[in-house]
mmCIF file of C-alpha atoms in Angstrom:
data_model
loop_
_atom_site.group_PDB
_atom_site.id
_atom_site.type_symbol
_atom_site.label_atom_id
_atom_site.label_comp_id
_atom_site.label_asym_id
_atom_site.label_seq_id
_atom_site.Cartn_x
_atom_site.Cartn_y
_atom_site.Cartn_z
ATOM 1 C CA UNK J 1 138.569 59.864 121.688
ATOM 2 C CA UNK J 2 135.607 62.304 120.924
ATOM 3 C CA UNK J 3 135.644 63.647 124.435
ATOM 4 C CA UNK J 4 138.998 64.374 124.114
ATOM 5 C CA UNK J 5 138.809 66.340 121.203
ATOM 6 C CA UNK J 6 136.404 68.169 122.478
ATOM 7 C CA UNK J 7 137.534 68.703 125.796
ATOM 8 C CA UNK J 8 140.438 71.637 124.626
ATOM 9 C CA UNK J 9 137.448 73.396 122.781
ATOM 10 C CA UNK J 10 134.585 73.563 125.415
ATOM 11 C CA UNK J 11 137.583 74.648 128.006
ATOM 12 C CA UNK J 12 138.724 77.474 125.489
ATOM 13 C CA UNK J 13 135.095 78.417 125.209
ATOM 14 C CA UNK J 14 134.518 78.346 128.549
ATOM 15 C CA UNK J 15 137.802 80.155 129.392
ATOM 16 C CA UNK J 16 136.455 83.028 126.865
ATOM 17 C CA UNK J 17 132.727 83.202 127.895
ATOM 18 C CA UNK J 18 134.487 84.292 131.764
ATOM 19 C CA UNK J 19 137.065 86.194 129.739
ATOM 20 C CA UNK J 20 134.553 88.105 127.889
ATOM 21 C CA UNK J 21 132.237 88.432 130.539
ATOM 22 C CA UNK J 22 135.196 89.991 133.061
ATOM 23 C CA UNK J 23 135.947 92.625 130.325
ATOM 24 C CA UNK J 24 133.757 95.893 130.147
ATOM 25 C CA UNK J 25 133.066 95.543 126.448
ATOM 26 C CA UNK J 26 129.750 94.651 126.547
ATOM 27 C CA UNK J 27 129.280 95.324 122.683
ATOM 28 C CA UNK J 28 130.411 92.481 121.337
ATOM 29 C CA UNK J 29 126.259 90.846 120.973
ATOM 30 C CA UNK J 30 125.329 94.333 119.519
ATOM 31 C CA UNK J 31 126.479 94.072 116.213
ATOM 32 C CA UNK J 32 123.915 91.146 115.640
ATOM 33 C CA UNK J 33 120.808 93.004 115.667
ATOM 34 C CA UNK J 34 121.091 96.415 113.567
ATOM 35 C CA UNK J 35 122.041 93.745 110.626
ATOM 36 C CA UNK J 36 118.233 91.950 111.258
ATOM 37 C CA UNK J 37 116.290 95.210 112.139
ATOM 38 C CA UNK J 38 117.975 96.232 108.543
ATOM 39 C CA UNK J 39 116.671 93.138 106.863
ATOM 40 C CA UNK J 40 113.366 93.399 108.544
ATOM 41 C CA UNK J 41 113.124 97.195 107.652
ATOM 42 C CA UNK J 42 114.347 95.798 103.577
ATOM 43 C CA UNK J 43 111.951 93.782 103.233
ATOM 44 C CA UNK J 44 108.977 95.717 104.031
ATOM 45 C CA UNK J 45 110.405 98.515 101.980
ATOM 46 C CA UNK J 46 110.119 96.368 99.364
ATOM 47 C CA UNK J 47 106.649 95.269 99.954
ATOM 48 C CA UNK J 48 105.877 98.948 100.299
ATOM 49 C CA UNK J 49 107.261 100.453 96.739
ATOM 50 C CA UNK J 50 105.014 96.786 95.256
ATOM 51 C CA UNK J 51 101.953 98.223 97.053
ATOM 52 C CA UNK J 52 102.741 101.893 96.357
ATOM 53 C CA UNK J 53 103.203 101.299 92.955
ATOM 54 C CA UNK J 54 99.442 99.517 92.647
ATOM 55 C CA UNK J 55 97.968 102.353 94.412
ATOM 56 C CA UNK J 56 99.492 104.715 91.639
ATOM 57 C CA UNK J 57 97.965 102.381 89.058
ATOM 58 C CA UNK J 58 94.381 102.427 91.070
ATOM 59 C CA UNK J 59 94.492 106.446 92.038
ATOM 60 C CA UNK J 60 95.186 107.304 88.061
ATOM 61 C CA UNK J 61 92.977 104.449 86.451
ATOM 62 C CA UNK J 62 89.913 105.097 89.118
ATOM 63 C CA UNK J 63 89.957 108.364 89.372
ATOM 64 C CA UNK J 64 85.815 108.413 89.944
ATOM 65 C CA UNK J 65 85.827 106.463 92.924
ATOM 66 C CA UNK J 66 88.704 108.189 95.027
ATOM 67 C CA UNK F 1 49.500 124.120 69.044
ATOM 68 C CA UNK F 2 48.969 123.433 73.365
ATOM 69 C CA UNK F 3 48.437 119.591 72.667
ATOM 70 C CA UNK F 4 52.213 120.031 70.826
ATOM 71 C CA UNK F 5 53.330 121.730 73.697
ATOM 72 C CA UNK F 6 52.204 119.523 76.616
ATOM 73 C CA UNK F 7 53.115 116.596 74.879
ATOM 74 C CA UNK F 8 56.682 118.528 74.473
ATOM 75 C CA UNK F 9 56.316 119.450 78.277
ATOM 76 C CA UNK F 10 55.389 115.675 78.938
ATOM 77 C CA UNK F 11 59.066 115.103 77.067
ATOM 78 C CA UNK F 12 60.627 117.336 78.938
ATOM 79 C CA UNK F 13 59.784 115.902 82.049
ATOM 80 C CA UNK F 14 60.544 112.619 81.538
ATOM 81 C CA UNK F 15 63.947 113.294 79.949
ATOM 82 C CA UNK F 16 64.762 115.015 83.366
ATOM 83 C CA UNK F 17 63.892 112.149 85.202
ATOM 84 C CA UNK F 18 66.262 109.735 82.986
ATOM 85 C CA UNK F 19 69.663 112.637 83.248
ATOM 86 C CA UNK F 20 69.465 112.846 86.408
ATOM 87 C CA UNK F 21 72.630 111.751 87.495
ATOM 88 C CA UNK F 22 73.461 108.394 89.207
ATOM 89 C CA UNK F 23 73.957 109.583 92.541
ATOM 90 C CA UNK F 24 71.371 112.609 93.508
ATOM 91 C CA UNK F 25 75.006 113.837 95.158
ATOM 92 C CA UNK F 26 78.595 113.211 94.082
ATOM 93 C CA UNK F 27 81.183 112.000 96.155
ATOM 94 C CA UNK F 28 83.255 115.179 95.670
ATOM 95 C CA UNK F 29 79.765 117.524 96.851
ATOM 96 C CA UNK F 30 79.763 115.423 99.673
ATOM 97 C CA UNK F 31 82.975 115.897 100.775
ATOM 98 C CA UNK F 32 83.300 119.418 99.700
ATOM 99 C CA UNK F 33 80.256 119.886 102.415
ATOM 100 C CA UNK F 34 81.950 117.887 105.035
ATOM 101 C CA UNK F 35 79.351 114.592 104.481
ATOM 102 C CA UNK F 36 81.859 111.911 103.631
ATOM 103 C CA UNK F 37 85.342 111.869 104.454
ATOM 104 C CA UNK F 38 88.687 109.382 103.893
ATOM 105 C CA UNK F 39 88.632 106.899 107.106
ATOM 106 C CA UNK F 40 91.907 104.723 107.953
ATOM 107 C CA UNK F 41 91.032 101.575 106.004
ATOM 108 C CA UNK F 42 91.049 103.400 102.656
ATOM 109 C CA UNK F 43 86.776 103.522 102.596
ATOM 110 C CA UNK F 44 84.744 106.365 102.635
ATOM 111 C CA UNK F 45 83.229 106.953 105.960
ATOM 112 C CA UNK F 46 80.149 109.354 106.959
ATOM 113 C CA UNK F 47 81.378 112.191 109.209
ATOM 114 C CA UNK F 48 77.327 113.204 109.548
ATOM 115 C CA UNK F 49 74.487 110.278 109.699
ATOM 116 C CA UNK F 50 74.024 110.190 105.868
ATOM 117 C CA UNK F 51 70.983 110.280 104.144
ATOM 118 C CA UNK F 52 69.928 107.750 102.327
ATOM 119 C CA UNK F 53 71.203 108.922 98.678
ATOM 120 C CA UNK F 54 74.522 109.400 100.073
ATOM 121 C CA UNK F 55 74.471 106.538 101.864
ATOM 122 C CA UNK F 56 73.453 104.685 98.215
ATOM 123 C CA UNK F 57 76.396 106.436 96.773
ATOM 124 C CA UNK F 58 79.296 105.523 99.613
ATOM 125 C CA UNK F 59 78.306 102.056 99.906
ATOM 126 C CA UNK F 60 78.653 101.535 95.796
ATOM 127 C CA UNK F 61 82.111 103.547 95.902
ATOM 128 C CA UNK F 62 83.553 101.431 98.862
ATOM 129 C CA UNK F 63 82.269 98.450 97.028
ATOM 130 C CA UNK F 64 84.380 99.253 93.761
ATOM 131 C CA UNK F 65 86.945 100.093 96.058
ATOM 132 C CA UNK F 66 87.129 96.966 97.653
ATOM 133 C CA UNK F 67 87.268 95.163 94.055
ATOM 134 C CA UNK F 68 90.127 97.148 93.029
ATOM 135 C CA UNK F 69 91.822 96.628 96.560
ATOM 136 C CA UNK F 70 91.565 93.263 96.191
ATOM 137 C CA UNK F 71 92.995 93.459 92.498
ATOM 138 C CA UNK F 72 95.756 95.555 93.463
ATOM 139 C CA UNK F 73 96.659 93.404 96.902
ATOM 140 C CA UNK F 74 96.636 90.155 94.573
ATOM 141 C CA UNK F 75 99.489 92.022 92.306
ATOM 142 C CA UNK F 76 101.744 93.626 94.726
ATOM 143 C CA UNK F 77 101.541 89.990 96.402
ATOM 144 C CA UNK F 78 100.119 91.168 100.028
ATOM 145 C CA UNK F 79 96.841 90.310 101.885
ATOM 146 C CA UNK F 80 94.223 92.811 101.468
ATOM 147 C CA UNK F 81 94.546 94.414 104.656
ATOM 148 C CA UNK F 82 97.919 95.084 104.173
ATOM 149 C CA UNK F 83 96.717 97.136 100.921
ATOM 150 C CA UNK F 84 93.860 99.016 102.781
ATOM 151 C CA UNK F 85 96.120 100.339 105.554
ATOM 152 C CA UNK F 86 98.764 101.982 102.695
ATOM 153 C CA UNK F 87 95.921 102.768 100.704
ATOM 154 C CA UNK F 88 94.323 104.867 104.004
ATOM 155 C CA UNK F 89 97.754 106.457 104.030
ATOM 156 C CA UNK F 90 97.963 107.633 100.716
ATOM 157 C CA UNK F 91 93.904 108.507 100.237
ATOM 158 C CA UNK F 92 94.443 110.344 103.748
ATOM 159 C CA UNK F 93 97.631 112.437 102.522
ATOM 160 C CA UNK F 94 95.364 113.247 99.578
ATOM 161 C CA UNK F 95 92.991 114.744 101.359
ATOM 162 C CA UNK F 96 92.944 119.008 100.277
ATOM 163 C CA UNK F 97 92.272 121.069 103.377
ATOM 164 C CA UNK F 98 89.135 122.027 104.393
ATOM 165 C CA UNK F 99 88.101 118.257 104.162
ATOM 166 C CA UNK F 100 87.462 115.943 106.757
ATOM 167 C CA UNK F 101 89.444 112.581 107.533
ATOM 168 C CA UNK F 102 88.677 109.955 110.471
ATOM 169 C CA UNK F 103 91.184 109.290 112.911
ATOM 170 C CA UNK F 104 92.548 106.170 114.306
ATOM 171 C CA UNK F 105 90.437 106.992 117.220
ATOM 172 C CA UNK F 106 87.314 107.412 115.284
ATOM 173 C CA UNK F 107 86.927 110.832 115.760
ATOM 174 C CA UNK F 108 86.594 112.468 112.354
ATOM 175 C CA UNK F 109 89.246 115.738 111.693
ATOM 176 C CA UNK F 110 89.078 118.494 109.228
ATOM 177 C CA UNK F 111 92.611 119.076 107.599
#
């Protein structure tokens, strides 16, 4: 019963993976990472302008010790 | 009349002894004659072997700075470290020519 349901899926996905990996468009996986490197990149942004914006604090409150 | 004077000279002296300032040099002399300069890790750092007045005066300025690193890493939410490597950055950039500033390498460079 399971199996059987299954069975038209994995041979479609199988079917597809030799598809895909006949045809010359080799792109397909490269959306996937500019989306993380731009998360990545976000977040320490973000961390940056928090730390940044102490440092402003520091330089103009301290100014005899820098 | 001279017993009124040395006593006023006696005055004198010791009043020079209290204003002079804390540090027999300030941290801006010292860098103005290439002593002290900005290292990587957002301390002071001694570009020539420091005497022992300047050495006095770095090690109490890196220790405030440490306090107010760790202040300022505790708000922004980052480790300490983190804070010391921007703050290198930004002291660095700061940095007027004619100044000295320590590379990565540990050699020291005058801007």
């Amino acid at each position: 019963m399971n199996l059987n349901q299954l069975l038209p899926t994995a041979a479609l996905l199988s079917v597809l993976t030799v598809v895909s990996g006949c045809s010359p468009r080799v792109e397909v996986a490269v959306p996937n990472e500019p989306i993380t490197i731009n998360l990545n990149v976000k977040i320490e942004h973000e961390i940056l302008v928090k730390v940044d914006r102490e440092i402003d604090d520091l330089l103009s409150e301290n100014s005899d010790i820098f | 009349m001279t017993k009124l004077r040395k006593i006023l000279t006696v005055f004198a002296l010791a009043f020079s002894l209290f204003s002079v300032p804390a540090w027999a040099i300030s941290m801006d002399d010292a860098k103005a004659k290439g002593l002290i300069g900005e290292q990587v890790n957002g301390y002071l750092g001694y570009v020539k072997s420091p005497s022992s007045s300047v050495r006095a005066m770095v090690e109490a300025i890196n220790n405030k700075r440490r306090a107010a690193y760790n202040k300022g890493a505790k708000n922004a939410g980052v480790e300490r470290n983190v804070f010391e490597i921007r703050m290198g950055q930004r002291l660095q950039d700061r940095v007027p020519p004619g100044q000295y500033i320590q590379l990565q390498n540990g050699n020291w460079q005058r801007k």
